[in-house]
Short mmCIF file of C-alpha atoms in Angstrom, two decimals:
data_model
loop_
_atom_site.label_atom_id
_atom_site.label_comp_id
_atom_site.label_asym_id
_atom_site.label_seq_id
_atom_site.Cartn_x
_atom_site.Cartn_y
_atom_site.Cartn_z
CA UNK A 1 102.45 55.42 -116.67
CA UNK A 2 99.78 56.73 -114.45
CA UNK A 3 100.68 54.43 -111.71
CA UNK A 4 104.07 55.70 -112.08
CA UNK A 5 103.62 59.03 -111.51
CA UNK A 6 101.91 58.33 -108.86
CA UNK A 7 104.34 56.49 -106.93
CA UNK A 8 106.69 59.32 -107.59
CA UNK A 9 104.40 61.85 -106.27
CA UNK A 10 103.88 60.15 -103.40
CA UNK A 11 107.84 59.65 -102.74
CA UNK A 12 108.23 62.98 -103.22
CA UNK A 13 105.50 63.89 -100.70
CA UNK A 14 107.07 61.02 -98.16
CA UNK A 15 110.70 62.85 -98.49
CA UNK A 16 109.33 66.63 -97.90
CA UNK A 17 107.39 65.01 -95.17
CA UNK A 18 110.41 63.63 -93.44
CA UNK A 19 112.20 67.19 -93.92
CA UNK A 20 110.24 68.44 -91.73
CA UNK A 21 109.91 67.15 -88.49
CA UNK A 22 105.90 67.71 -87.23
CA UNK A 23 105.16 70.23 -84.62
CA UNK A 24 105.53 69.51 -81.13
CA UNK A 25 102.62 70.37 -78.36
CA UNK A 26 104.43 70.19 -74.95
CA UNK A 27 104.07 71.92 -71.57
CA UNK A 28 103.84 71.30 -67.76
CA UNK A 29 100.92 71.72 -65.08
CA UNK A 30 102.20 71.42 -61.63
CA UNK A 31 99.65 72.45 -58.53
CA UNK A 32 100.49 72.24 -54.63
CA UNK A 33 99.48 73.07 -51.56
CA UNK A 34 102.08 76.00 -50.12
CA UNK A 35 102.03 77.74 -47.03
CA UNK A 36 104.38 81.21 -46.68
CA UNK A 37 104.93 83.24 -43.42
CA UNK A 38 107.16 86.38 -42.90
CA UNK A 39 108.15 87.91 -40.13
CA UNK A 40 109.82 91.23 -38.86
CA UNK A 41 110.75 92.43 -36.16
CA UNK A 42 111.91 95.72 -34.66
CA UNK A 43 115.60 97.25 -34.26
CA UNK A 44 117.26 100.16 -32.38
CA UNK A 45 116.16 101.75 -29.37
CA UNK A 46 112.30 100.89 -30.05
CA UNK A 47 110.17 98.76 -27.80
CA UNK A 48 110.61 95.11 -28.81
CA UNK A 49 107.76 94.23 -31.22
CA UNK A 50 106.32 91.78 -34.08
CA UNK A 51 105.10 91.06 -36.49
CA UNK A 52 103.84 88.28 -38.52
CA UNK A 53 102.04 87.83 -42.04
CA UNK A 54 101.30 84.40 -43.36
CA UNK A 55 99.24 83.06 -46.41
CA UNK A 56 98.28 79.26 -47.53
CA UNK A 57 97.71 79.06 -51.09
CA UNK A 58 97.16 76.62 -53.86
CA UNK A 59 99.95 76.94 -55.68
CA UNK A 60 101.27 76.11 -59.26
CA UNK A 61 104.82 76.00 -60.23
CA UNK A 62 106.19 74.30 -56.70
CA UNK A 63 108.38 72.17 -59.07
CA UNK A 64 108.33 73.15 -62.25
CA UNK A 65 106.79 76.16 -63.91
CA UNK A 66 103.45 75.22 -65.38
CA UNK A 67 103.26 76.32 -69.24
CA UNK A 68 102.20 75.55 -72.38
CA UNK A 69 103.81 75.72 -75.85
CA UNK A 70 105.01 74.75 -79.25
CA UNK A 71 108.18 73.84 -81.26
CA UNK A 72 108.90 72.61 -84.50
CA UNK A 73 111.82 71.71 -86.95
CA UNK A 74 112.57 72.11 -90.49
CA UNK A 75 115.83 69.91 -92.07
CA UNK A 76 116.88 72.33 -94.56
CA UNK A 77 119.38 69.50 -95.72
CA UNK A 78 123.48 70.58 -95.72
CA UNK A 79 123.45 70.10 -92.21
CA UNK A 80 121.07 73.54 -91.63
CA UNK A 81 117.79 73.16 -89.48
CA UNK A 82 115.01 75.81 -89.46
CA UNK A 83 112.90 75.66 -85.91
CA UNK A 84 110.80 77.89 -83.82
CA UNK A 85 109.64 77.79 -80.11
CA UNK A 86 107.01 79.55 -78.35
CA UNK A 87 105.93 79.30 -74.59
CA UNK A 88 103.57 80.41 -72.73
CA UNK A 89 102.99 81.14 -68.84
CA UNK A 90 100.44 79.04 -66.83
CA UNK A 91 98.24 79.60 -63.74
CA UNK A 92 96.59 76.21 -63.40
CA UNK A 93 95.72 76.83 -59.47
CA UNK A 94 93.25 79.44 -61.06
CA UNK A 95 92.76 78.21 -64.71
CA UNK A 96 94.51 81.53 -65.90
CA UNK A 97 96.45 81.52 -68.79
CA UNK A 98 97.54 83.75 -72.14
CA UNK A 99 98.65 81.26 -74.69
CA UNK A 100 98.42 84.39 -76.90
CA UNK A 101 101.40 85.80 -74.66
CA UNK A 102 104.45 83.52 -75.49
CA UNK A 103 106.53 85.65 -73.17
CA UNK A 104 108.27 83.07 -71.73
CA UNK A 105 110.33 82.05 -74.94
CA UNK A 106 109.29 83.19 -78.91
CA UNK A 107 112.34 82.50 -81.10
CA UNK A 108 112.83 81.58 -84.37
CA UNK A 109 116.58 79.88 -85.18
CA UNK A 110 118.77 78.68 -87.88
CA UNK A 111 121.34 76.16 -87.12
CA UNK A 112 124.28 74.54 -88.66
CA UNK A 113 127.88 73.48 -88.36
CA UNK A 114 128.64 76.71 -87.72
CA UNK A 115 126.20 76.66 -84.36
CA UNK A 116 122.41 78.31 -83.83
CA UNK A 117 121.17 82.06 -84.24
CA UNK A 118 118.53 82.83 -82.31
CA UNK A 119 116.44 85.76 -82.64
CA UNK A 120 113.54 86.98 -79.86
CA UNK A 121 112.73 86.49 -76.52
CA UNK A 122 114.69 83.72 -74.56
CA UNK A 123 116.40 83.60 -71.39
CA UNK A 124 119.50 85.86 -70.63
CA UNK A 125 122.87 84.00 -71.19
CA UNK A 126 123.58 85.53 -67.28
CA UNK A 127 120.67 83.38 -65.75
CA UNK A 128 121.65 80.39 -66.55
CA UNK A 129 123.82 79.29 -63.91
CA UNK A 130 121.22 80.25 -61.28
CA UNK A 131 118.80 77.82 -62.55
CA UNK A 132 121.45 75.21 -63.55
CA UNK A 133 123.60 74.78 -60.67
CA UNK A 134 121.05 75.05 -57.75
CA UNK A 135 119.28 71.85 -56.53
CA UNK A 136 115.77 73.52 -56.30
CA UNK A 137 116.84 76.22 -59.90
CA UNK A 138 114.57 78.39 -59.53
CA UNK A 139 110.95 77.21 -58.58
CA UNK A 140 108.78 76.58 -55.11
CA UNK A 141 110.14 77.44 -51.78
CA UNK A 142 113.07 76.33 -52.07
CA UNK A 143 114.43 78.91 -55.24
CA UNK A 144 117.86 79.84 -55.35
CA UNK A 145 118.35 82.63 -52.72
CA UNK A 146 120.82 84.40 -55.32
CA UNK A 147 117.94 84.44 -58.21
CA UNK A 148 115.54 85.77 -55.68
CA UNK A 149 117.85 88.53 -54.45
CA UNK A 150 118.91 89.20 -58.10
CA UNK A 151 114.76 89.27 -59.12
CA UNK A 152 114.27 92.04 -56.07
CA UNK A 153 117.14 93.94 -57.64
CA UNK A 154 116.26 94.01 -61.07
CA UNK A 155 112.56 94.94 -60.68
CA UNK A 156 112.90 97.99 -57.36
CA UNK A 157 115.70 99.33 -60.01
CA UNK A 158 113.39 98.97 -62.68
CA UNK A 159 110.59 100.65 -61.00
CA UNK A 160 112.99 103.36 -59.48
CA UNK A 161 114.26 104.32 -63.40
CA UNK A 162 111.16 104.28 -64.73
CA UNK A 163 108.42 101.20 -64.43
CA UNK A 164 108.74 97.81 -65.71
CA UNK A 165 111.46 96.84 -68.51
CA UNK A 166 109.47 94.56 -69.95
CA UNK A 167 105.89 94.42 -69.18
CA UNK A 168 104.27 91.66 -67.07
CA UNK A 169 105.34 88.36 -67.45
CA UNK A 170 108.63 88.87 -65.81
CA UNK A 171 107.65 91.04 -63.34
CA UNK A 172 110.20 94.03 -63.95
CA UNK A 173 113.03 91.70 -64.11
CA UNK A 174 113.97 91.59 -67.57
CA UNK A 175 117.21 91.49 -68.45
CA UNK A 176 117.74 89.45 -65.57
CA UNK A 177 115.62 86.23 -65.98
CA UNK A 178 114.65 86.90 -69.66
CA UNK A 179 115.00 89.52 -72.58
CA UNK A 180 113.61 90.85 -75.19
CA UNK A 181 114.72 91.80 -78.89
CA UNK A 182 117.89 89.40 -78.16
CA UNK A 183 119.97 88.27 -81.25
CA UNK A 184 121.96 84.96 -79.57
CA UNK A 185 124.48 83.16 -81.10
CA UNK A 186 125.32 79.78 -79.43
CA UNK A 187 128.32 77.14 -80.23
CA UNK A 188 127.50 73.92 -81.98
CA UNK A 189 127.56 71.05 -80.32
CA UNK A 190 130.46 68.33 -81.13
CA UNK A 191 133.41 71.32 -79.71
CA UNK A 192 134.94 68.23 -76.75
CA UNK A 193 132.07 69.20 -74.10
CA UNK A 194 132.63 72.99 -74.99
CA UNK A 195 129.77 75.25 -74.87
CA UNK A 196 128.49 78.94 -74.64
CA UNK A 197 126.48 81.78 -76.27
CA UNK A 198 126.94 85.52 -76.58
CA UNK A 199 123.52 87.69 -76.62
CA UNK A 200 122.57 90.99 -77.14
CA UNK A 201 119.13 92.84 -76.67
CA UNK A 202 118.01 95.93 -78.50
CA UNK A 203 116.53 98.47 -76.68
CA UNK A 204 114.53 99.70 -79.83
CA UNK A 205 114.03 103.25 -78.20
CA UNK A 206 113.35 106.05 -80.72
CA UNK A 207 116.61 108.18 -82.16
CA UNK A 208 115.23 112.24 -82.79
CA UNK A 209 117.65 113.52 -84.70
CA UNK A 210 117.02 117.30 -82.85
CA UNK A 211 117.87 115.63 -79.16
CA UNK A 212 121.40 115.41 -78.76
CA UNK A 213 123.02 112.72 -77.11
CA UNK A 214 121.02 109.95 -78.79
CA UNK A 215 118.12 107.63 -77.64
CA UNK A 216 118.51 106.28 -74.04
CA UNK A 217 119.69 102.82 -73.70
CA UNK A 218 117.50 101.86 -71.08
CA UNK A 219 116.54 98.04 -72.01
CA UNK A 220 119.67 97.23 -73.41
CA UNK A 221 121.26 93.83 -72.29
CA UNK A 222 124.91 92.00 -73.62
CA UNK A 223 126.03 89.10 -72.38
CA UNK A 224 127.92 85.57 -72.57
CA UNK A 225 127.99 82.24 -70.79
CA UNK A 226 131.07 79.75 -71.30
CA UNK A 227 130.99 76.44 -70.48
CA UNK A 228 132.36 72.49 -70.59
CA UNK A 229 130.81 69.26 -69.44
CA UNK A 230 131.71 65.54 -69.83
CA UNK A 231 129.62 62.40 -68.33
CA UNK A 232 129.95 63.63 -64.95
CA UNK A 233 131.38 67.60 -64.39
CA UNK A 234 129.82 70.81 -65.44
CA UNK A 235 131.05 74.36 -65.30
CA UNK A 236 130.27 77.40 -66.30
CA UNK A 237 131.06 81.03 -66.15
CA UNK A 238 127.99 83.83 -66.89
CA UNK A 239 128.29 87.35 -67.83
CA UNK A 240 125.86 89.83 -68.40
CA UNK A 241 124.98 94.28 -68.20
CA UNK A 242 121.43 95.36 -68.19
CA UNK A 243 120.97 99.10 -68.63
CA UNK A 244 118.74 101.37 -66.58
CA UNK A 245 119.01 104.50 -67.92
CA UNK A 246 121.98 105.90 -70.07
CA UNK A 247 121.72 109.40 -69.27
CA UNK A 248 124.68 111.59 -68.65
CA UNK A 249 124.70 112.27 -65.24
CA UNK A 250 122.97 109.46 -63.45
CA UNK A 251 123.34 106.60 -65.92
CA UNK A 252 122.38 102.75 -63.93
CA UNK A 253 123.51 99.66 -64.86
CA UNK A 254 123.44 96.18 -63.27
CA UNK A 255 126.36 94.14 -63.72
CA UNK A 256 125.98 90.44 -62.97
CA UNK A 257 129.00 87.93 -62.67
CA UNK A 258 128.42 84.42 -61.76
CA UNK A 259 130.59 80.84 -61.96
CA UNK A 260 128.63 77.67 -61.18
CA UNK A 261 129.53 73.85 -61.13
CA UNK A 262 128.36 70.24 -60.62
CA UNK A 263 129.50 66.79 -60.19
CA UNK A 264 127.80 63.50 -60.32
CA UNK A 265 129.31 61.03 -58.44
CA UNK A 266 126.56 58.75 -58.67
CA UNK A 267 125.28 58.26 -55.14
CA UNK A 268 125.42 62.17 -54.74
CA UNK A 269 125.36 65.32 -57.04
CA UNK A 270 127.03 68.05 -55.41
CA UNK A 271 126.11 71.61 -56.99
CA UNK A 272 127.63 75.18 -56.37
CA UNK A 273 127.24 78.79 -57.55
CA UNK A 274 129.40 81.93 -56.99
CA UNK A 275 127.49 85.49 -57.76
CA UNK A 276 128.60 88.64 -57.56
CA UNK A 277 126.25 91.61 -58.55
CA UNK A 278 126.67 95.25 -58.95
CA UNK A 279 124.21 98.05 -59.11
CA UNK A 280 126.77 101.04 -61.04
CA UNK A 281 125.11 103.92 -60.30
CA UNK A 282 126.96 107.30 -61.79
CA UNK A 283 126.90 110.70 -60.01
CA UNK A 284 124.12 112.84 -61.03
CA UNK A 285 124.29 116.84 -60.46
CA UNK A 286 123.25 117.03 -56.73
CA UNK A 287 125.18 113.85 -56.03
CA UNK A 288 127.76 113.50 -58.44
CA UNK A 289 130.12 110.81 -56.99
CA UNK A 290 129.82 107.23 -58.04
CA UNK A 291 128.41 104.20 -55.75
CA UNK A 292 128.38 100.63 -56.46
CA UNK A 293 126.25 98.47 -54.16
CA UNK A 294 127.29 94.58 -54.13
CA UNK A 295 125.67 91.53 -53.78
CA UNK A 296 128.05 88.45 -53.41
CA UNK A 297 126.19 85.34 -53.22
CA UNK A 298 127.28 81.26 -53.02
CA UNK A 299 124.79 78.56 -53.29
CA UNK A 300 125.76 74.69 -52.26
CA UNK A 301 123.39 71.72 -52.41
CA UNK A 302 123.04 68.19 -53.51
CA UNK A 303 120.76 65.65 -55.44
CA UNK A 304 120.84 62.24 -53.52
CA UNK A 305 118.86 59.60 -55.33
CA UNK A 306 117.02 57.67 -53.27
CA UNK A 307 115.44 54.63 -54.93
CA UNK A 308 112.41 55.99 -57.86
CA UNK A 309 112.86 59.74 -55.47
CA UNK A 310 116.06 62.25 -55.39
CA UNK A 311 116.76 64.17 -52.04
CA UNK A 312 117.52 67.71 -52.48
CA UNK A 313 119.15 70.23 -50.35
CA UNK A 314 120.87 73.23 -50.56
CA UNK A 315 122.40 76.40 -48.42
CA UNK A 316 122.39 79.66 -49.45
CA UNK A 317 124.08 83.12 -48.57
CA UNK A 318 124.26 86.67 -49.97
CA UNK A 319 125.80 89.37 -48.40
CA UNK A 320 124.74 93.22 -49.58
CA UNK A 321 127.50 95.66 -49.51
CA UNK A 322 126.70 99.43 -49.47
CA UNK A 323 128.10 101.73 -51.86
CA UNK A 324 127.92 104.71 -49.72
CA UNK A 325 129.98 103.70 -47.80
CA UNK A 326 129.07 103.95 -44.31
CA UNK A 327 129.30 101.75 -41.79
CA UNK A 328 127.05 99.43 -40.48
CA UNK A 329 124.90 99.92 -43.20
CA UNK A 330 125.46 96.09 -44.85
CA UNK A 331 123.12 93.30 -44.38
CA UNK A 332 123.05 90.08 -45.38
CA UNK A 333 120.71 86.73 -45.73
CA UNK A 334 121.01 82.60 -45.46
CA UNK A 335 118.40 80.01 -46.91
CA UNK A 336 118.32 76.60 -46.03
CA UNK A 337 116.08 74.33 -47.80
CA UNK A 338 115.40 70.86 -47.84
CA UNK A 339 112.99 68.38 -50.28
CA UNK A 340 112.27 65.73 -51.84
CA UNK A 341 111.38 64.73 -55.53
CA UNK A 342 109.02 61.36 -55.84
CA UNK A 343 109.11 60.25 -59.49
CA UNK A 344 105.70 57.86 -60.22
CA UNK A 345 106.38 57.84 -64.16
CA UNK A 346 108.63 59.80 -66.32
CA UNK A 347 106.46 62.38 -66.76
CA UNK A 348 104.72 62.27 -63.33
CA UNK A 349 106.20 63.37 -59.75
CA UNK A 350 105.03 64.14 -56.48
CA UNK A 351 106.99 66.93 -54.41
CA UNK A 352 107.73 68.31 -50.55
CA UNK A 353 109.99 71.05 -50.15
CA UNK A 354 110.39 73.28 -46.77
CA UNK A 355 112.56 76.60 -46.72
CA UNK A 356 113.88 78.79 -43.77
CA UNK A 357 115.13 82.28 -44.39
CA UNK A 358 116.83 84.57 -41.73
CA UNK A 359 117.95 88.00 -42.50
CA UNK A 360 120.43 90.50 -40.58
CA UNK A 361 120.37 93.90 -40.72
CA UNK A 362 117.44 93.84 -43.14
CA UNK A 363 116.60 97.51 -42.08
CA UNK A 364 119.78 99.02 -44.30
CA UNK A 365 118.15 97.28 -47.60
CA UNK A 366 114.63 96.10 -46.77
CA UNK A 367 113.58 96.00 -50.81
CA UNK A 368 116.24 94.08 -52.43
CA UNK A 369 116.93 91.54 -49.05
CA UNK A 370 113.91 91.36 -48.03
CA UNK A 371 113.64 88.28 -49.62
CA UNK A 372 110.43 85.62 -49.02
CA UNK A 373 110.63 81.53 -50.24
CA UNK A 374 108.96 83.22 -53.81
CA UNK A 375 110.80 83.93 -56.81
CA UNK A 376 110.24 87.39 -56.52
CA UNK A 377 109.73 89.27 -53.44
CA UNK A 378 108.37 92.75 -54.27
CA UNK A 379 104.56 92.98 -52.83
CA UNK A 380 103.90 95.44 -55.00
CA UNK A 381 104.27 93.40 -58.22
CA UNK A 382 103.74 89.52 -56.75
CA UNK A 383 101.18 89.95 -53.95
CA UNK A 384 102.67 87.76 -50.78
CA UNK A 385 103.24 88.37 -46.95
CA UNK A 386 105.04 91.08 -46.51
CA UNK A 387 107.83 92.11 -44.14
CA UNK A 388 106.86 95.60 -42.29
CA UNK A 389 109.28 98.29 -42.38
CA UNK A 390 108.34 100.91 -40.95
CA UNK A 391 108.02 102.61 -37.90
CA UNK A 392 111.44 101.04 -36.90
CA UNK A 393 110.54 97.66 -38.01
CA UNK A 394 112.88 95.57 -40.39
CA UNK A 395 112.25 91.82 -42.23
CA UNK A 396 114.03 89.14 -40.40
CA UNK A 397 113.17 85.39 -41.10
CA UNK A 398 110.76 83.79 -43.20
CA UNK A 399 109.48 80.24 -43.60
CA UNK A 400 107.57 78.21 -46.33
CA UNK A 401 106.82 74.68 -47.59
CA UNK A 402 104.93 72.98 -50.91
CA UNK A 403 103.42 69.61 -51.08
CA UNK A 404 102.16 69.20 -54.75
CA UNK A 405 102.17 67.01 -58.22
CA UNK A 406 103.95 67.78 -61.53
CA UNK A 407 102.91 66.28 -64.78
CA UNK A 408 104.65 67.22 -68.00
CA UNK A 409 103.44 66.21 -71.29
#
C-alpha cells in the first residue's frame, strides 16, 4: 500500500509538472564596430560653409537589440494558458545593463479560444509594421527611415508638452515604439491567416474632484493592427493616437496610420510600408487656429538569400508637410541602405550594413528630419553627431556602416 501511494504521488507530481511548462532564460548580445558621420551645410544668402561631425563606436544592437529576459507558461487545461514575459535592455559594448528594468516588455496574459489578454508594457499595436515590413526593422544603420522620423517626432513633442512620456528606456517615444499601462486584446490563432489586436494605455493621471475639466490625458494611447498571412503574403494595416496634452485650448495628439506588406517568392522577399503621420495640434488663445503637420513615408526593400547569408536592401522616403501653411517651408528625406546577414549557426550571425541619408530643406524642420543612421536622432536624449543649425546652417546628408556578431540564446 505504501508503494502505492507512492506511485500515485509521484504521477500526480509528473502531471502538475507537465502543466506547467518550465521557465525560459532567453536574450541576445550583439556587438559591432559602427562608424556615424553627419553633415550640414549652409542655406540662403550666407557664405557657403560646413560642417562635419563623425564618431566610431563599439556598438551593440547593429542587428538585433541585445537583451535579456524571461518567459514562462502555465496550461490551465480547457484550452486556457497562463504566461508572463519580461525583458530587459542591454548595453554589452559597455557591460551596462538593468535586468531590474524590464522596460522593454513586462506582461502577464491569459489565453484561450477566445484569443490572449495582455496586460503591461508591450509594444504599441501602431509599431508593428515599421519593424515587420522593413528589411533592416528597426536596428543598426540601416533602421527604417519612417521609425526614425516617427522616434524624432514622438520624443521633441514629448519634450515640448512636458518631458519624457515614459521615462528612459524609450527615450521619450512612448506611445510610439512601446507603452505603458496597455490592456491588449489579440485574435487567436486558427481565424484562415487572420490576425490583429486592439490596445489601450491608461494614462493613470490623478482626477481632483475641485479642478474642473478632469485629469489631463497626456499618456494616453488606443490603437489596432489588422492583418492576414498565408505561406508566402503578409499584410497589415496599423492604427494608433498618442496624447500630448488634453487641455482645452492647445490639446496635441499624434496620429499614426500605416499599411505594410511582404511576399516571399523564394529567391527574393520583396517588403513595403506606407506611413502617414500627423501631429494635431489645436488652437490655443494667442494662436487659436488648428495646424496639422504631416509626415508621409514609403519604405521598399528586399531579402535575397544568398547561400547560408540573406542580402538586404531597402529605400526609403518621407516627406514633412507644414501645417502652417506657408510655402516653401516642407522638407523632405531619402535613405538608402544596403547589407548583408552571414548566418554561421542558428543562433550565430555575422553582419555588414552601410546607410546614406540626404536631406532637403532640412532648415524648415531640423528636429524631427534631421534624422542620423540611429534609431533615434535627438542629441539631447541619444548622444551622436549632430547636424548644426544655427547661424544659417541646416542638416543635409549623413552616412554610417556596422560590421559586428549576433548571438542569441
Amino acid at each position: 500500500m505504501k508503494k502505492l501511494a507512492l506511485a500515485l504521488c509521484a504521477l500526480a507530481v509528473a502531471g502538475a509538472a507537465a502543466a506547467q511548462s518550465s521557465v525560459t532564460m532567453f536574450g541576445v548580445v550583439d556587438a559591432g564596430f559602427s562608424y556615424y558621420r553627419a553633415t550640414s551645410r549652409s542655406w540662403g544668402p550666407t557664405l557657403p560653409r560646413q560642417v562635419t561631425q563623425s564618431q566610431k563606436v563599439l556598438s551593440s544592437s547593429g542587428y538585433n537589440s541585445s537583451r535579456f529576459g524571461f518567459r514562462g507558461t502555465e496550461d490551465l487545461g480547457g484550452g486556457l494558458a497562463a504566461s508572463f514575459w519580461l525583458e530587459a535592455p542591454m548595453a554589452n559594448d559597455s557591460g551596462a545593463s538593468a535586468i531590474s528594468n524590464f522596460g522593454r516588455r513586462s506582461t502577464v496574459s491569459l489565453s484561450g479560444p477566445f484569443g490572449e489578454l495582455r496586460l503591461g508594457r508591450d509594444y504599441t499595436a501602431s509599431f508593428w509594421n515599421d519593424a515587420v515590413f522593413d528589411p533592416f526593422g528597426v536596428n543598426g544603420v540601416g533602421t527604417n527611415l519612417i521609425a526614425v522620423v516617427n522616434s524624432n517626432l514622438a520624443a521633441s513633442r514629448a519634450l515640448a508638452t512636458g518631458g519624457l512620456l515614459g521615462g528612459g528606456l524609450s527615450a521619450g517615444t512612448d506611445s510610439y515604439l512601446r507603452t505603458s499601462n496597455a490592456v491588449s486584446y489579440f485574435l487567436p490563432p486558427g481565424l484562415a491567416g487572420l490576425y490583429g489586436q486592439v490596445q489601450y494605455a491608461l494614462h493613470e493621471n490623478v482626477e481632483v474632484s475641485t479642478v474642473p475639466g478632469g485629469p489631463s490625458e497626456r499618456g494616453r494611447y488606443a490603437g489596432g493592427r489588422l492583418g492576414w498571412t498565408d505561406a508566402k503574403a503578409d499584410v497589415a494595416l496599423g492604427y494608433g493616437e498618442s496624447t500630448l496634452a488634453s487641455t482645452t485650448p492647445g490639446g496635441e495628439k499624434i496620429k499614426s496610420l500605416n499599411i505594410g506588406g511582404s511576399y516571399d517568392f523564394g529567391v527574393v522577399k520583396v517588403l513595403g510600408e506606407w506611413s502617414r503621420v500627423r501631429d494635431v495640434r489645436d488652437g490655443t488663445t494667442a494662436l487659436p487656429a488648428r495646424s496639422t503637420d504631416r509626415y508621409d513615408g514609403l519604405v521598399a526593400g528586399v531579402n535575397v538569400p544568398v547561400g547560408p547569408g540573406i542580402i538586404r536592401a531597402s529605400f526609403a522616403r518621407v516627406k514633412f508637410r507644414n501645417g502652417n501653411g506657408l510655402p516653401d517651408s516642407d522638407a523632405s528625406v531619402n535613405k538608402l541602405a544596403l547589407g548583408y546577414v552571414h548566418n554561421l549557426s542558428k543562433r550565430t550571425a555575422l553582419y555588414a550594413s552601410v546607410a546614406r541619408i540626404g536631406i532637403r530643406n532640412g532648415h524648415n524642420n531640423p528636429t524631427v528630419m534631421g534624422v542620423t543612421p540611429l534609431v533615434l536622432s535627438l542629441p539631447a536624449i541619444l548622444p551622436q553627431p549632430a547636424y548644426v543649425s544655427t547661424n544659417g546652417m541646416e542638416p543635409r546628408r549623413s552616412i554610417g556602416y556596422d560590421f559586428g556578431i549576433r548571438h542569441a540564446f
